[in-house]
Amino acid sequence: MNHSLNRIMALAAAFAALVSCNFLDQNENTYQTSDYQFSCFDNVKRVCSHVYSYLDVDTEWSWSTQNCATDDAVYAWESNGIKTYYNGTWSPRNTINDRFSHYYAGIAQANYFLENAPDDFPETQYLQDYKDRMQQLRNFPYEVRFLRAWYHFELMRRYGDIVIMDHSVAPAEVNSLVPSDFHTVTEWIVGELDAIIPELPVSYSEFVTGRTNRVTRGAAMAFKARALLYDASPLHNPQGDKERYRKAAEAAKQVLDSGWYTLAKEQKINNFNAKGYIFGVIRSASNGLESSNFPMGVEGGNSGTCPSQNLAEAFDLLDGTPFDWDKPEHRAIALDPSKRDPRFGETFYMDGSLFKGVPLEMWEGGQNALPKKGATPTSYYLKKNLVEETSFVTGNAISYPHIYPIIRYAEMYLIYAEALYLATGDASFKGSLGGVNYTLSPLEALNAVRERAGVGALQSSPDFLAAVQKENRVEFAFENHRFWDTRRWMIQAGDTDIYGLKIVRDSQSGEISYTKQLVQTRVWEDKYYLYPYSDAERYKNPNLQLNPGW
């Protein structure tokens, strides 16, 4: 086990202690009044930590991912509900990933905290750790305002127009509130972030007791850049207002110029100490992600998320040449990760990949392949995000915590590249724009990410936006980006025809051959760009209108 996993276990134990209790299931309950919940520092800290507990990761559907609803992956088992996204059954009556109540509950808890939390406990001034407690106490509201803004963002990228809840609302009033449009909500989020950015710490190393995985100044700045980019994207900016892109580029530049993070060759996932880690979620030790995604045929493996050939072909050759299945010389090295973008081998288990030292057999009839029930239909298994050291051996079972990055530093380079290019129309642009001097071109920003990955630089591109989109797809595969990116770009959910490989092994010679084959054809309608409000929520509040097409 590597050293970062040891560190994760310690961090997750500390974080779980903050958020796992049922100290606060609602604003006030029969057993605890608001006076009690805010009566001492430890109680206030618990309430604040409870607001963090609404942060979500992409593991809702039996540990599958939303990437299975894009052209990046297929789910191995027919019974999984994620297929509602693309089998034509999605509707206001048959919703999926309906997080409306979840995120508004988080927002309500944030408002409750902000309206009740004290800024001092003077009666404790003689305690030895009084100074540290007050330092934390006065930082809590800025953390909570970030989380409140984040939960609004989660709602608006699903539903588009949403109700801004910036204060507690009486039950009689809540179902008469009117949604604001996406741009208005973005402006409110940016206003909140601008207010808290100067107040948040760059890190918590200055805090006497230290803090684990809390909101930082860099997290708020990076969130601002992402929110502005979504607002500038075609789904929410059909008129193509370049000023919105300029604002997103400037916000990303501020993070790049901060000097707080670096693009380092490092373990990007499950590594709290990664130099490019900005914000994320820590989950305590478990093996659910592994049991639902380890290859069939290995101890404890049950398959699940299976990357597609569509995604595999997005990874370039090592020298930066785009992979082309129609070229025999490319097909010959398709499954050789040493000759591909190194991120290919970090993301995929493929035929011949070592799993705990044993080569995987993806050829038909092999140990990890069809016709074994539940085996991958694409001839690939997911590797990224999983902890291979997880053990299911009876008497020696071992589970590990997981760290899911929500925001990484590389994203700021790609936001910068996309936004500055679309603001200027020039991938080589350097100079002054809106009173800001840009010394890094969009192309150089994109190539900084590629250089860190160890793949050849992009020299030029006739379609630079497509190059940025592909780089996002590769860099953030299975990090809950592709599902939302394809929507904001309005490119459906990628391709509707999903491909895999059929791998055959000659029983006499042992020679392996593979062909590309169609695995799924999916339903797409443009109404899927935004979620529908459920019939149940619209019945309670008629001001919640159905999005176009629903």
PDB file of C-alpha atoms in Angstrom, residues 173-382:
ATOM      1  CA  GLU A 173     -43.987  30.436   1.984  1.00  0.00           C
ATOM      2  CA  VAL A 174     -41.588  27.908   0.511  1.00  0.00           C
ATOM      3  CA  ASN A 175     -43.940  26.524  -2.139  1.00  0.00           C
ATOM      4  CA  SER A 176     -44.814  29.931  -3.526  1.00  0.00           C
ATOM      5  CA  LEU A 177     -41.249  30.965  -4.354  1.00  0.00           C
ATOM      6  CA  VAL A 178     -40.367  31.766  -7.971  1.00  0.00           C
ATOM      7  CA  PRO A 179     -37.233  30.405  -9.711  1.00  0.00           C
ATOM      8  CA  SER A 180     -34.530  32.713 -11.043  1.00  0.00           C
ATOM      9  CA  ASP A 181     -32.905  32.122 -14.431  1.00  0.00           C
ATOM     10  CA  PHE A 182     -29.502  30.444 -14.717  1.00  0.00           C
ATOM     11  CA  HIS A 183     -27.586  33.673 -15.337  1.00  0.00           C
ATOM     12  CA  THR A 184     -29.153  35.389 -12.332  1.00  0.00           C
ATOM     13  CA  VAL A 185     -28.287  32.459 -10.089  1.00  0.00           C
ATOM     14  CA  THR A 186     -24.722  32.513 -11.424  1.00  0.00           C
ATOM     15  CA  GLU A 187     -24.423  36.213 -10.583  1.00  0.00           C
ATOM     16  CA  TRP A 188     -25.671  35.503  -7.052  1.00  0.00           C
ATOM     17  CA  ILE A 189     -23.159  32.662  -6.629  1.00  0.00           C
ATOM     18  CA  VAL A 190     -20.302  34.829  -7.894  1.00  0.00           C
ATOM     19  CA  GLY A 191     -21.355  37.625  -5.524  1.00  0.00           C
ATOM     20  CA  GLU A 192     -21.272  35.194  -2.606  1.00  0.00           C
ATOM     21  CA  LEU A 193     -17.852  33.888  -3.605  1.00  0.00           C
ATOM     22  CA  ASP A 194     -16.423  37.373  -4.107  1.00  0.00           C
ATOM     23  CA  ALA A 195     -17.545  38.231  -0.578  1.00  0.00           C
ATOM     24  CA  ILE A 196     -15.920  35.209   1.085  1.00  0.00           C
ATOM     25  CA  ILE A 197     -12.728  34.795  -0.979  1.00  0.00           C
ATOM     26  CA  PRO A 198     -10.744  37.451   0.931  1.00  0.00           C
ATOM     27  CA  GLU A 199     -11.840  35.965   4.263  1.00  0.00           C
ATOM     28  CA  LEU A 200     -11.035  32.295   3.674  1.00  0.00           C
ATOM     29  CA  PRO A 201      -7.575  30.932   4.500  1.00  0.00           C
ATOM     30  CA  VAL A 202      -5.242  29.807   1.740  1.00  0.00           C
ATOM     31  CA  SER A 203      -4.680  26.661   3.809  1.00  0.00           C
ATOM     32  CA  TYR A 204      -5.372  25.497   7.332  1.00  0.00           C
ATOM     33  CA  SER A 205      -1.735  25.019   8.242  1.00  0.00           C
ATOM     34  CA  GLU A 206      -1.950  28.277  10.196  1.00  0.00           C
ATOM     35  CA  PHE A 207      -4.679  26.848  12.423  1.00  0.00           C
ATOM     36  CA  VAL A 208      -3.271  25.469  15.673  1.00  0.00           C
ATOM     37  CA  THR A 209      -5.249  22.241  15.558  1.00  0.00           C
ATOM     38  CA  GLY A 210      -5.293  21.975  11.780  1.00  0.00           C
ATOM     39  CA  ARG A 211      -8.408  21.330   9.667  1.00  0.00           C
ATOM     40  CA  THR A 212      -9.128  18.445   7.358  1.00  0.00           C
ATOM     41  CA  ASN A 213     -10.525  18.943   3.855  1.00  0.00           C
ATOM     42  CA  ARG A 214     -12.255  22.264   4.510  1.00  0.00           C
ATOM     43  CA  VAL A 215     -13.109  25.064   2.104  1.00  0.00           C
ATOM     44  CA  THR A 216     -10.119  27.231   1.226  1.00  0.00           C
ATOM     45  CA  ARG A 217      -9.660  30.494  -0.630  1.00  0.00           C
ATOM     46  CA  GLY A 218      -8.414  28.568  -3.657  1.00  0.00           C
ATOM     47  CA  ALA A 219     -11.518  26.360  -3.633  1.00  0.00           C
ATOM     48  CA  ALA A 220     -13.785  29.423  -3.720  1.00  0.00           C
ATOM     49  CA  MET A 221     -11.762  31.012  -6.530  1.00  0.00           C
ATOM     50  CA  ALA A 222     -11.798  27.793  -8.568  1.00  0.00           C
ATOM     51  CA  PHE A 223     -15.532  27.328  -8.008  1.00  0.00           C
ATOM     52  CA  LYS A 224     -16.082  30.862  -9.299  1.00  0.00           C
ATOM     53  CA  ALA A 225     -14.207  30.032 -12.499  1.00  0.00           C
ATOM     54  CA  ARG A 226     -16.274  26.886 -13.049  1.00  0.00           C
ATOM     55  CA  ALA A 227     -19.593  28.625 -12.387  1.00  0.00           C
ATOM     56  CA  LEU A 228     -18.697  31.415 -14.828  1.00  0.00           C
ATOM     57  CA  LEU A 229     -17.707  28.908 -17.514  1.00  0.00           C
ATOM     58  CA  TYR A 230     -21.014  27.067 -17.194  1.00  0.00           C
ATOM     59  CA  ASP A 231     -22.813  30.401 -17.514  1.00  0.00           C
ATOM     60  CA  ALA A 232     -20.806  31.198 -20.656  1.00  0.00           C
ATOM     61  CA  SER A 233     -21.407  27.817 -22.323  1.00  0.00           C
ATOM     62  CA  PRO A 234     -23.888  27.352 -25.203  1.00  0.00           C
ATOM     63  CA  LEU A 235     -26.627  25.746 -23.094  1.00  0.00           C
ATOM     64  CA  HIS A 236     -26.917  28.878 -20.978  1.00  0.00           C
ATOM     65  CA  ASN A 237     -25.438  31.457 -23.349  1.00  0.00           C
ATOM     66  CA  PRO A 238     -27.110  30.753 -26.697  1.00  0.00           C
ATOM     67  CA  GLN A 239     -26.280  34.238 -27.963  1.00  0.00           C
ATOM     68  CA  GLY A 240     -22.558  33.545 -27.495  1.00  0.00           C
ATOM     69  CA  ASP A 241     -21.815  36.569 -25.293  1.00  0.00           C
ATOM     70  CA  LYS A 242     -17.998  36.722 -25.307  1.00  0.00           C
ATOM     71  CA  GLU A 243     -17.929  38.846 -22.165  1.00  0.00           C
ATOM     72  CA  ARG A 244     -19.067  35.827 -20.172  1.00  0.00           C
ATOM     73  CA  TYR A 245     -16.118  33.829 -21.496  1.00  0.00           C
ATOM     74  CA  ARG A 246     -13.759  36.688 -20.673  1.00  0.00           C
ATOM     75  CA  LYS A 247     -14.943  36.673 -17.048  1.00  0.00           C
ATOM     76  CA  ALA A 248     -14.405  32.916 -16.806  1.00  0.00           C
ATOM     77  CA  ALA A 249     -10.899  33.212 -18.253  1.00  0.00           C
ATOM     78  CA  GLU A 250     -10.009  35.973 -15.789  1.00  0.00           C
ATOM     79  CA  ALA A 251     -11.311  33.933 -12.843  1.00  0.00           C
ATOM     80  CA  ALA A 252      -9.277  30.885 -13.913  1.00  0.00           C
ATOM     81  CA  LYS A 253      -6.191  33.075 -14.403  1.00  0.00           C
ATOM     82  CA  GLN A 254      -6.453  34.291 -10.821  1.00  0.00           C
ATOM     83  CA  VAL A 255      -6.148  30.700  -9.599  1.00  0.00           C
ATOM     84  CA  LEU A 256      -3.248  29.993 -11.955  1.00  0.00           C
ATOM     85  CA  ASP A 257      -1.459  33.142 -10.771  1.00  0.00           C
ATOM     86  CA  SER A 258      -1.973  32.370  -7.076  1.00  0.00           C
ATOM     87  CA  GLY A 259       1.036  30.067  -6.805  1.00  0.00           C
ATOM     88  CA  TRP A 260      -0.789  27.811  -4.325  1.00  0.00           C
ATOM     89  CA  TYR A 261      -1.003  24.739  -6.575  1.00  0.00           C
ATOM     90  CA  THR A 262       1.173  23.030  -9.162  1.00  0.00           C
ATOM     91  CA  LEU A 263       0.748  20.649 -12.070  1.00  0.00           C
ATOM     92  CA  ALA A 264       2.819  17.765 -10.770  1.00  0.00           C
ATOM     93  CA  LYS A 265       3.280  14.191 -11.952  1.00  0.00           C
ATOM     94  CA  GLU A 266       1.557  12.571  -9.011  1.00  0.00           C
ATOM     95  CA  GLN A 267      -1.273  10.306  -7.959  1.00  0.00           C
ATOM     96  CA  LYS A 268      -4.268  12.555  -8.643  1.00  0.00           C
ATOM     97  CA  ILE A 269      -6.989  10.406  -7.063  1.00  0.00           C
ATOM     98  CA  ASN A 270      -7.073   9.208  -3.439  1.00  0.00           C
ATOM     99  CA  ASN A 271      -4.285  11.616  -2.557  1.00  0.00           C
ATOM    100  CA  PHE A 272      -5.168  14.439  -0.197  1.00  0.00           C
ATOM    101  CA  ASN A 273      -1.582  15.715  -0.418  1.00  0.00           C
ATOM    102  CA  ALA A 274      -1.639  16.033  -4.204  1.00  0.00           C
ATOM    103  CA  LYS A 275      -0.250  19.409  -5.222  1.00  0.00           C
ATOM    104  CA  GLY A 276      -3.111  19.835  -7.667  1.00  0.00           C
ATOM    105  CA  TYR A 277      -5.875  18.958  -5.196  1.00  0.00           C
ATOM    106  CA  ILE A 278      -8.143  21.942  -4.515  1.00  0.00           C
ATOM    107  CA  PHE A 279     -11.342  20.526  -3.027  1.00  0.00           C
ATOM    108  CA  GLY A 280     -13.060  17.184  -2.714  1.00  0.00           C
ATOM    109  CA  VAL A 281     -14.856  14.625  -0.608  1.00  0.00           C
ATOM    110  CA  ILE A 282     -13.323  12.086   1.762  1.00  0.00           C
ATOM    111  CA  ARG A 283     -15.226   8.864   2.320  1.00  0.00           C
ATOM    112  CA  SER A 284     -14.367   6.547   5.201  1.00  0.00           C
ATOM    113  CA  ALA A 285     -12.954   3.069   4.610  1.00  0.00           C
ATOM    114  CA  SER A 286     -15.213   0.876   2.494  1.00  0.00           C
ATOM    115  CA  ASN A 287     -14.995  -1.631  -0.338  1.00  0.00           C
ATOM    116  CA  GLY A 288     -18.286  -0.889  -2.127  1.00  0.00           C
ATOM    117  CA  LEU A 289     -16.667   0.945  -5.013  1.00  0.00           C
ATOM    118  CA  GLU A 290     -14.245  -1.920  -5.551  1.00  0.00           C
ATOM    119  CA  SER A 291     -16.740  -4.767  -5.176  1.00  0.00           C
ATOM    120  CA  SER A 292     -19.005  -3.076  -7.730  1.00  0.00           C
ATOM    121  CA  ASN A 293     -16.231  -2.372 -10.233  1.00  0.00           C
ATOM    122  CA  PHE A 294     -13.393  -4.878  -9.800  1.00  0.00           C
ATOM    123  CA  PRO A 295     -13.236  -7.193 -12.829  1.00  0.00           C
ATOM    124  CA  MET A 296     -15.329 -10.325 -12.892  1.00  0.00           C
ATOM    125  CA  GLY A 297     -13.183 -13.325 -12.156  1.00  0.00           C
ATOM    126  CA  VAL A 298     -11.055 -11.737  -9.437  1.00  0.00           C
ATOM    127  CA  GLU A 299     -11.615 -12.088  -5.697  1.00  0.00           C
ATOM    128  CA  GLY A 300     -14.641  -9.956  -4.745  1.00  0.00           C
ATOM    129  CA  GLY A 301     -15.098  -8.554  -8.251  1.00  0.00           C
ATOM    130  CA  ASN A 302     -18.603  -7.939  -9.533  1.00  0.00           C
ATOM    131  CA  SER A 303     -17.961  -5.684 -12.553  1.00  0.00           C
ATOM    132  CA  GLY A 304     -20.009  -2.526 -13.139  1.00  0.00           C
ATOM    133  CA  THR A 305     -18.676   0.556 -14.923  1.00  0.00           C
ATOM    134  CA  CYS A 306     -16.963  -0.551 -18.135  1.00  0.00           C
ATOM    135  CA  PRO A 307     -15.142   2.107 -20.183  1.00  0.00           C
ATOM    136  CA  SER A 308     -16.045   2.252 -23.860  1.00  0.00           C
ATOM    137  CA  GLN A 309     -13.966   2.036 -27.001  1.00  0.00           C
ATOM    138  CA  ASN A 310     -15.236   5.542 -27.758  1.00  0.00           C
ATOM    139  CA  LEU A 311     -13.347   6.801 -24.718  1.00  0.00           C
ATOM    140  CA  ALA A 312     -10.311   4.615 -25.412  1.00  0.00           C
ATOM    141  CA  GLU A 313      -9.889   6.258 -28.807  1.00  0.00           C
ATOM    142  CA  ALA A 314      -9.855   9.711 -27.211  1.00  0.00           C
ATOM    143  CA  PHE A 315      -6.438   8.911 -25.710  1.00  0.00           C
ATOM    144  CA  ASP A 316      -3.671   9.903 -28.121  1.00  0.00           C
ATOM    145  CA  LEU A 317      -0.508   8.020 -28.925  1.00  0.00           C
ATOM    146  CA  LEU A 318       2.413   8.796 -26.652  1.00  0.00           C
ATOM    147  CA  ASP A 319       3.903  11.337 -29.068  1.00  0.00           C
ATOM    148  CA  GLY A 320       0.621  13.255 -29.203  1.00  0.00           C
ATOM    149  CA  THR A 321      -0.645  11.839 -32.496  1.00  0.00           C
ATOM    150  CA  PRO A 322      -4.434  11.391 -32.346  1.00  0.00           C
ATOM    151  CA  PHE A 323      -5.391   7.713 -32.232  1.00  0.00           C
ATOM    152  CA  ASP A 324      -7.110   6.505 -35.400  1.00  0.00           C
ATOM    153  CA  TRP A 325      -8.713   3.060 -35.387  1.00  0.00           C
ATOM    154  CA  ASP A 326      -8.715   3.004 -39.187  1.00  0.00           C
ATOM    155  CA  LYS A 327      -4.902   2.987 -39.249  1.00  0.00           C
ATOM    156  CA  PRO A 328      -3.470  -0.552 -38.871  1.00  0.00           C
ATOM    157  CA  GLU A 329      -0.361   0.745 -37.107  1.00  0.00           C
ATOM    158  CA  HIS A 330      -2.571   2.369 -34.466  1.00  0.00           C
ATOM    159  CA  ARG A 331      -4.739  -0.720 -34.027  1.00  0.00           C
ATOM    160  CA  ALA A 332      -1.579  -2.761 -33.485  1.00  0.00           C
ATOM    161  CA  ILE A 333      -0.747  -0.776 -30.336  1.00  0.00           C
ATOM    162  CA  ALA A 334      -4.313  -0.047 -29.218  1.00  0.00           C
ATOM    163  CA  LEU A 335      -3.913  -2.125 -26.043  1.00  0.00           C
ATOM    164  CA  ASP A 336      -0.313  -1.199 -25.325  1.00  0.00           C
ATOM    165  CA  PRO A 337      -0.434   1.506 -22.648  1.00  0.00           C
ATOM    166  CA  SER A 338       3.314   2.133 -22.978  1.00  0.00           C
ATOM    167  CA  LYS A 339       2.701   3.547 -26.458  1.00  0.00           C
ATOM    168  CA  ARG A 340      -0.387   5.586 -25.566  1.00  0.00           C
ATOM    169  CA  ASP A 341      -1.105   8.672 -23.487  1.00  0.00           C
ATOM    170  CA  PRO A 342      -0.097   7.513 -19.962  1.00  0.00           C
ATOM    171  CA  ARG A 343      -3.553   8.441 -18.695  1.00  0.00           C
ATOM    172  CA  PHE A 344      -4.936   5.543 -20.757  1.00  0.00           C
ATOM    173  CA  GLY A 345      -3.212   3.010 -18.514  1.00  0.00           C
ATOM    174  CA  GLU A 346      -4.257   4.946 -15.411  1.00  0.00           C
ATOM    175  CA  THR A 347      -7.929   4.826 -16.413  1.00  0.00           C
ATOM    176  CA  PHE A 348      -8.450   1.386 -18.006  1.00  0.00           C
ATOM    177  CA  TYR A 349      -7.911  -2.240 -17.149  1.00  0.00           C
ATOM    178  CA  MET A 350      -7.506  -3.945 -20.531  1.00  0.00           C
ATOM    179  CA  ASP A 351      -6.513  -7.341 -21.842  1.00  0.00           C
ATOM    180  CA  GLY A 352      -3.139  -8.211 -20.344  1.00  0.00           C
ATOM    181  CA  SER A 353      -3.281  -5.553 -17.612  1.00  0.00           C
ATOM    182  CA  LEU A 354      -1.832  -6.783 -14.346  1.00  0.00           C
ATOM    183  CA  PHE A 355      -4.342  -6.978 -11.509  1.00  0.00           C
ATOM    184  CA  LYS A 356      -2.526  -7.741  -8.263  1.00  0.00           C
ATOM    185  CA  GLY A 357       0.263  -9.194 -10.385  1.00  0.00           C
ATOM    186  CA  VAL A 358      -1.945 -11.458 -12.522  1.00  0.00           C
ATOM    187  CA  PRO A 359      -2.702 -10.616 -16.210  1.00  0.00           C
ATOM    188  CA  LEU A 360      -6.383 -10.036 -16.954  1.00  0.00           C
ATOM    189  CA  GLU A 361      -7.937 -12.173 -19.698  1.00  0.00           C
ATOM    190  CA  MET A 362     -10.468 -10.178 -21.720  1.00  0.00           C
ATOM    191  CA  TRP A 363     -10.681 -12.620 -24.647  1.00  0.00           C
ATOM    192  CA  GLU A 364     -13.907 -14.584 -25.027  1.00  0.00           C
ATOM    193  CA  GLY A 365     -13.852 -17.455 -22.571  1.00  0.00           C
ATOM    194  CA  GLY A 366     -11.046 -15.858 -20.577  1.00  0.00           C
ATOM    195  CA  GLN A 367     -11.049 -15.598 -16.792  1.00  0.00           C
ATOM    196  CA  ASN A 368     -12.464 -12.042 -16.821  1.00  0.00           C
ATOM    197  CA  ALA A 369     -14.533 -12.033 -19.989  1.00  0.00           C
ATOM    198  CA  LEU A 370     -17.794 -13.033 -21.594  1.00  0.00           C
ATOM    199  CA  PRO A 371     -19.695 -15.311 -21.570  1.00  0.00           C
ATOM    200  CA  LYS A 372     -19.213 -15.023 -17.817  1.00  0.00           C
ATOM    201  CA  LYS A 373     -22.339 -13.324 -16.473  1.00  0.00           C
ATOM    202  CA  GLY A 374     -21.687  -9.682 -15.614  1.00  0.00           C
ATOM    203  CA  ALA A 375     -18.391  -9.549 -17.490  1.00  0.00           C
ATOM    204  CA  THR A 376     -17.492  -6.404 -19.383  1.00  0.00           C
ATOM    205  CA  PRO A 377     -19.336  -5.938 -22.696  1.00  0.00           C
ATOM    206  CA  THR A 378     -16.601  -3.580 -23.925  1.00  0.00           C
ATOM    207  CA  SER A 379     -13.513  -5.669 -23.012  1.00  0.00           C
ATOM    208  CA  TYR A 380     -12.405  -2.949 -20.591  1.00  0.00           C
ATOM    209  CA  TYR A 381     -12.831  -2.516 -16.843  1.00  0.00           C
ATOM    210  CA  LEU A 382     -12.572   0.675 -14.822  1.00  0.00           C
TER     211      LEU A 382
END
